[in-house]
Coordinates of C-alpha atoms in Angstrom, one line a residue:
M1 CA 0.2 0.2 -0.2
S2 CA 1.6 3.2 -1.1
Y3 CA 1.9 6.0 1.7
D4 CA -0.5 8.4 0.0
K5 CA -3.3 5.9 0.2
M6 CA -2.3 5.2 4.1
Q7 CA -2.3 9.0 4.6
V8 CA -6.0 9.2 3.1
E9 CA -7.2 6.0 5.3
D10 CA -5.8 7.9 8.3
N11 CA -7.3 11.3 7.7
V12 CA -10.8 9.6 6.9
S13 CA -10.6 7.4 10.4
S14 CA -9.5 10.2 12.4
V15 CA -13.0 11.8 12.0
T16 CA -14.0 11.6 15.8
Q17 CA -16.3 14.4 16.0
F18 CA -18.2 17.0 14.0
V19 CA -18.7 20.8 14.0
L20 CA -22.1 21.9 13.2
L21 CA -22.0 25.2 11.7
G22 CA -25.7 25.9 12.5
F23 CA -25.9 29.4 12.5
S24 CA -22.3 30.6 12.6
D25 CA -22.7 32.8 9.0
L26 CA -25.0 35.1 11.2
P27 CA -22.1 36.3 14.0
K28 CA -24.1 39.6 15.0
L29 CA -27.4 37.7 15.5
Q30 CA -26.1 35.0 18.0
G31 CA -27.3 36.7 21.2
L32 CA -30.7 37.6 19.5
L33 CA -31.3 33.5 17.8
F34 CA -30.4 32.2 21.4
G35 CA -33.2 34.4 23.1
L36 CA -35.5 33.9 20.6
F37 CA -34.9 29.8 20.5
T38 CA -35.1 30.1 24.4
I39 CA -38.5 31.6 24.2
I40 CA -39.7 29.2 21.5
Y41 CA -38.2 26.4 23.7
I42 CA -40.1 27.6 26.3
I43 CA -43.4 27.9 24.7
I44 CA -43.3 24.4 23.3
L45 CA -42.6 23.2 26.9
V46 CA -45.5 25.0 28.7
G47 CA -48.1 24.8 25.6
N48 CA -47.7 21.3 25.4
S49 CA -47.2 20.5 28.9
L50 CA -50.6 22.0 29.5
I51 CA -52.2 20.1 26.9
I52 CA -51.2 16.9 28.7
I53 CA -52.4 18.3 32.0
V54 CA -55.8 19.1 30.8
T55 CA -56.7 16.2 28.7
R56 CA -55.8 14.2 31.9
L57 CA -57.5 16.0 34.4
D58 CA -60.8 17.6 32.9
P59 CA -63.4 14.7 32.7
A60 CA -65.0 16.4 29.5
L61 CA -61.9 15.4 27.5
Q62 CA -61.9 11.8 28.4
K63 CA -62.2 10.9 24.6
P64 CA -59.7 9.0 22.3
M65 CA -59.4 12.3 20.5
Y66 CA -57.8 13.9 23.7
F67 CA -56.1 10.8 24.3
F68 CA -54.1 10.7 21.1
L69 CA -53.6 14.7 21.5
A70 CA -52.0 14.1 24.8
N71 CA -49.6 11.4 23.2
F72 CA -48.9 13.9 20.5
S73 CA -47.8 16.8 22.8
S74 CA -45.7 14.3 24.9
L75 CA -43.9 13.6 21.4
E76 CA -43.5 17.1 20.6
I77 CA -41.6 17.6 23.8
C78 CA -39.4 14.6 23.3
Y79 CA -39.2 15.7 19.8
V80 CA -37.9 19.3 19.8
S81 CA -35.8 18.3 23.0
V82 CA -33.6 16.4 20.5
T83 CA -32.6 19.6 18.9
L84 CA -33.2 22.8 20.6
P85 CA -30.8 22.1 23.8
R86 CA -28.0 21.4 21.5
I87 CA -28.7 24.7 19.2
L88 CA -29.0 26.7 22.5
K89 CA -25.8 25.2 23.6
N90 CA -24.0 26.0 20.6
L91 CA -25.3 29.5 20.3
W92 CA -24.2 30.4 24.0
T93 CA -20.9 28.4 24.2
Q94 CA -19.9 29.2 20.2
D95 CA -18.4 25.6 20.9
R96 CA -20.2 23.9 18.0
S97 CA -18.2 20.9 18.2
I98 CA -20.4 17.2 18.5
S99 CA -18.5 13.6 19.1
R100 CA -19.5 11.3 16.7
L101 CA -21.4 9.2 18.8
G102 CA -23.2 12.2 20.3
C103 CA -24.2 13.0 16.5
A104 CA -25.3 9.3 16.1
T105 CA -27.5 9.5 19.3
Q106 CA -28.9 12.8 17.9
L107 CA -29.7 11.7 14.6
C108 CA -31.1 8.2 15.8
F109 CA -33.6 10.0 18.0
F110 CA -34.5 12.5 15.6
L111 CA -35.6 10.2 13.1
I112 CA -37.0 7.9 15.6
F113 CA -39.4 10.8 16.8
A114 CA -40.1 12.1 13.3
A115 CA -41.3 8.5 12.5
I116 CA -43.3 8.4 15.7
E117 CA -44.8 11.9 14.8
S118 CA -45.8 10.6 11.1
F119 CA -47.7 7.2 12.5
L120 CA -49.5 9.5 15.3
L121 CA -50.6 11.9 12.8
T122 CA -52.1 8.9 10.6
V123 CA -53.7 7.4 13.7
M124 CA -55.2 10.5 14.8
S125 CA -56.5 10.9 11.1
Y126 CA -58.1 7.3 11.6
D127 CA -59.5 8.3 14.9
R128 CA -61.5 11.3 13.0
Y129 CA -62.3 9.3 10.1
V130 CA -64.1 6.5 12.5
A131 CA -65.9 9.4 14.5
I132 CA -67.4 11.0 11.6
C133 CA -67.8 8.6 8.9
N134 CA -69.0 5.8 11.3
P135 CA -70.3 7.8 14.5
L136 CA -72.5 5.0 15.6
H137 CA -69.7 2.5 15.5
Y138 CA -67.2 4.9 17.1
P139 CA -67.2 3.8 20.8
L140 CA -67.1 0.2 20.1
V141 CA -64.1 0.6 17.4
M142 CA -62.1 3.3 19.2
N143 CA -62.5 1.8 22.6
H144 CA -59.8 2.2 25.5
R145 CA -57.8 -1.3 24.5
M146 CA -57.8 0.0 20.9
C147 CA -56.7 3.6 21.5
V148 CA -53.6 2.0 23.7
Q149 CA -52.5 -0.5 21.1
L150 CA -52.6 2.3 18.4
A151 CA -50.5 4.6 20.5
V152 CA -48.4 1.9 21.3
G153 CA -47.6 0.6 17.8
A154 CA -47.0 4.4 16.7
W155 CA -44.4 4.8 19.1
V156 CA -42.5 1.3 18.5
I157 CA -42.8 0.5 15.2
G158 CA -40.2 2.7 13.6
I159 CA -37.9 2.4 16.1
P160 CA -35.7 -0.7 14.3
V161 CA -35.8 0.7 11.1
Q162 CA -34.5 4.1 12.2
I163 CA -31.5 2.5 14.5
G164 CA -30.6 0.4 11.3
Q165 CA -30.7 3.6 9.2
T166 CA -28.5 5.7 11.4
C167 CA -25.8 2.6 11.8
Q168 CA -25.7 2.8 8.1
I169 CA -25.4 6.6 8.0
F170 CA -22.3 6.2 10.5
S171 CA -21.0 3.0 8.7
L172 CA -19.6 5.9 5.7
H173 CA -16.4 7.1 5.8
F174 CA -15.9 10.6 6.5
C175 CA -13.6 12.6 4.7
N176 CA -11.3 15.4 5.8
S177 CA -14.1 18.1 6.3
N178 CA -16.0 17.1 9.5
Q179 CA -18.0 20.5 9.1
V180 CA -21.7 19.9 8.9
N181 CA -23.5 22.8 7.2
H182 CA -26.8 22.6 9.7
F183 CA -27.9 23.0 13.1
F184 CA -28.1 19.5 14.1
C185 CA -27.3 16.1 12.9
D186 CA -29.5 15.3 9.8
L187 CA -29.0 12.7 7.0
P188 CA -29.1 15.1 4.0
P189 CA -26.0 17.3 5.5
L190 CA -24.2 14.1 6.9
I191 CA -24.3 12.2 3.7
K192 CA -22.8 15.4 1.8
V193 CA -19.7 15.3 4.0
A194 CA -19.4 11.6 3.7
C195 CA -16.8 10.6 0.8
G196 CA -17.2 7.6 -1.7
D197 CA -20.1 6.5 -3.5
T198 CA -23.4 7.4 -1.3
S199 CA -26.2 6.3 -4.0
L200 CA -27.1 3.1 -1.8
N201 CA -27.6 5.4 1.2
E202 CA -29.4 7.9 -0.7
L203 CA -31.6 5.2 -2.2
C204 CA -32.5 3.9 1.5
V205 CA -33.2 7.5 2.7
Y206 CA -35.7 7.5 0.1
L207 CA -37.1 4.2 0.9
V208 CA -37.6 5.1 4.3
A209 CA -39.1 8.2 4.0
L210 CA -41.4 6.5 1.3
L211 CA -42.7 4.2 4.1
F212 CA -42.5 6.5 6.9
A213 CA -43.7 9.8 5.3
T214 CA -45.1 9.1 2.0
I215 CA -47.7 6.1 2.8
P216 CA -48.5 7.8 5.8
F217 CA -49.5 11.0 4.2
V218 CA -51.7 9.1 1.6
L219 CA -53.5 7.2 4.2
I220 CA -54.1 10.6 5.8
L221 CA -55.1 12.1 2.3
S222 CA -57.7 9.2 2.1
S223 CA -59.2 9.4 5.2
Y224 CA -59.8 13.3 4.8
V225 CA -61.1 12.6 1.7
K226 CA -63.9 10.8 2.9
I227 CA -64.4 12.9 6.1
I228 CA -64.9 15.7 3.9
S229 CA -67.6 13.9 1.5
T230 CA -69.1 12.7 4.8
I231 CA -69.2 16.0 6.3
L232 CA -70.7 18.1 3.1
K233 CA -73.7 15.3 3.3
L234 CA -74.6 16.4 6.7
P235 CA -77.9 18.4 6.6
S236 CA -77.0 20.9 9.7
T237 CA -74.8 23.5 8.8
T238 CA -73.5 23.7 12.6
G239 CA -72.8 20.2 12.4
R240 CA -70.7 21.0 9.3
C241 CA -69.0 23.9 10.9
K242 CA -68.1 21.9 13.9
A243 CA -66.8 18.9 12.2
F244 CA -64.5 21.2 9.8
S245 CA -63.3 22.8 12.8
T246 CA -62.1 19.8 14.6
C247 CA -60.6 18.2 11.3
S248 CA -58.8 21.4 10.2
S249 CA -56.5 21.7 13.3
H250 CA -55.3 18.5 12.4
L251 CA -54.8 19.0 8.5
I252 CA -53.0 22.2 9.4
V253 CA -50.4 20.4 11.4
V254 CA -50.2 17.4 8.8
V255 CA -49.6 19.9 6.1
L256 CA -46.7 21.7 7.8
F257 CA -45.1 18.6 8.8
F258 CA -45.1 16.5 5.9
G259 CA -45.0 19.5 3.1
S260 CA -41.3 20.5 4.8
A261 CA -40.0 16.9 5.7
C262 CA -40.8 15.4 2.4
T263 CA -39.3 18.4 0.5
T264 CA -36.3 17.9 2.4
Y265 CA -35.9 14.3 2.2
F266 CA -37.1 13.6 -1.5
M267 CA -35.2 16.7 -3.1
P268 CA -32.1 15.4 -4.8
K269 CA -28.9 15.5 -3.2
S270 CA -27.8 17.8 -6.0
N271 CA -30.7 20.4 -5.5
H272 CA -29.7 20.6 -1.7
S273 CA -28.5 24.0 -0.6
A274 CA -27.9 24.1 3.1
L275 CA -29.9 27.5 3.5
T276 CA -33.1 25.3 2.1
D277 CA -32.4 22.7 4.3
K278 CA -32.1 24.7 7.5
L279 CA -35.2 26.6 6.7
L280 CA -37.0 23.6 6.0
S281 CA -35.9 21.7 9.1
L282 CA -36.6 24.7 11.1
F283 CA -40.0 24.4 10.1
Y284 CA -40.8 20.4 11.0
T285 CA -38.4 20.6 14.2
I286 CA -39.2 23.9 16.0
V287 CA -42.0 25.9 14.2
T288 CA -44.7 23.0 14.0
P289 CA -44.0 22.1 17.8
M290 CA -44.5 25.4 18.6
L291 CA -47.8 25.9 16.8
N292 CA -49.4 22.7 17.4
P293 CA -50.5 23.7 21.0
L294 CA -51.8 27.0 19.8
I295 CA -53.7 25.3 16.6
Y296 CA -55.4 22.6 18.8
S297 CA -56.3 25.0 21.4
L298 CA -57.6 28.0 20.0
R299 CA -59.6 26.0 17.1
N300 CA -61.0 23.6 19.9
K301 CA -64.0 24.9 22.1
D302 CA -63.6 21.9 24.6
V303 CA -59.6 22.6 25.2
V304 CA -60.1 26.3 25.4
S305 CA -62.7 25.7 28.2
A306 CA -60.7 23.1 29.9
L307 CA -57.6 25.4 29.8
K308 CA -60.0 28.3 31.3
K309 CA -61.2 25.6 34.2
F310 CA -57.7 24.8 35.0
F311 CA -56.4 28.5 35.1
L312 CA -59.4 29.5 37.2
K313 CA -58.9 26.5 39.7
N314 CA -55.1 27.6 40.1

């Protein structure tokens, strides 16, 4: 083996940590960004925690719809906690390094929680489908046992696949550059800094995204086609408005999450720009979890009423 080849292999194996460039191209805005993301994190924690508390305590919210909403709010807290604390640390200390193991752990949990969100949104759309299209069978179909099984399935089904995908990505060789032009460890920017042929890895990303994003999204759309068709047949204008109001909240969240995530993961590598990746990632990792409590509470009279009672008692 020639000296040059040995030197290249040594350089490849020496990448034991990465540097998350994040918002380093905005040096004058570091303090402002730290304050902004701190406020957003507090809003996410408080907003989603309030939804979990009121759906557990208020007797009027002991329904499958709010059981899944509590699960969804719990997920959002976990999901955003994978990325935001690291972003805040990087902005505060200006130390953007992350170990290879730390990066792999962050990516793994991020992918797992993203998969859970995809499946949980699908389960929530199924709940609305049964409630509106088959109201007489709703109590029988969506009993407590079924709700628990669907929730557990959504939480665990994607774990083995995402662990496997993380192992596959980190089995790649990373070249001399260990600078990841992103604010957290995500698939597209990591593949960019890998050397050698990554076409198989890109194909796997597309296939997993197809399984965990496209198929659930199609199922959700199918549910809503039937839901909207049923709603339009309702004789009462009040009933139609109430049904549309209940479903529109979920549909807004679905569009925000799947729209930004699918654009990121299905866009060819050659068409990826670091700025586009960052902006889209902000939507499905930070903006959507922040808006969810507002969307679900402000557009739902039962949740608003439960929040009012909760604050009046305290």
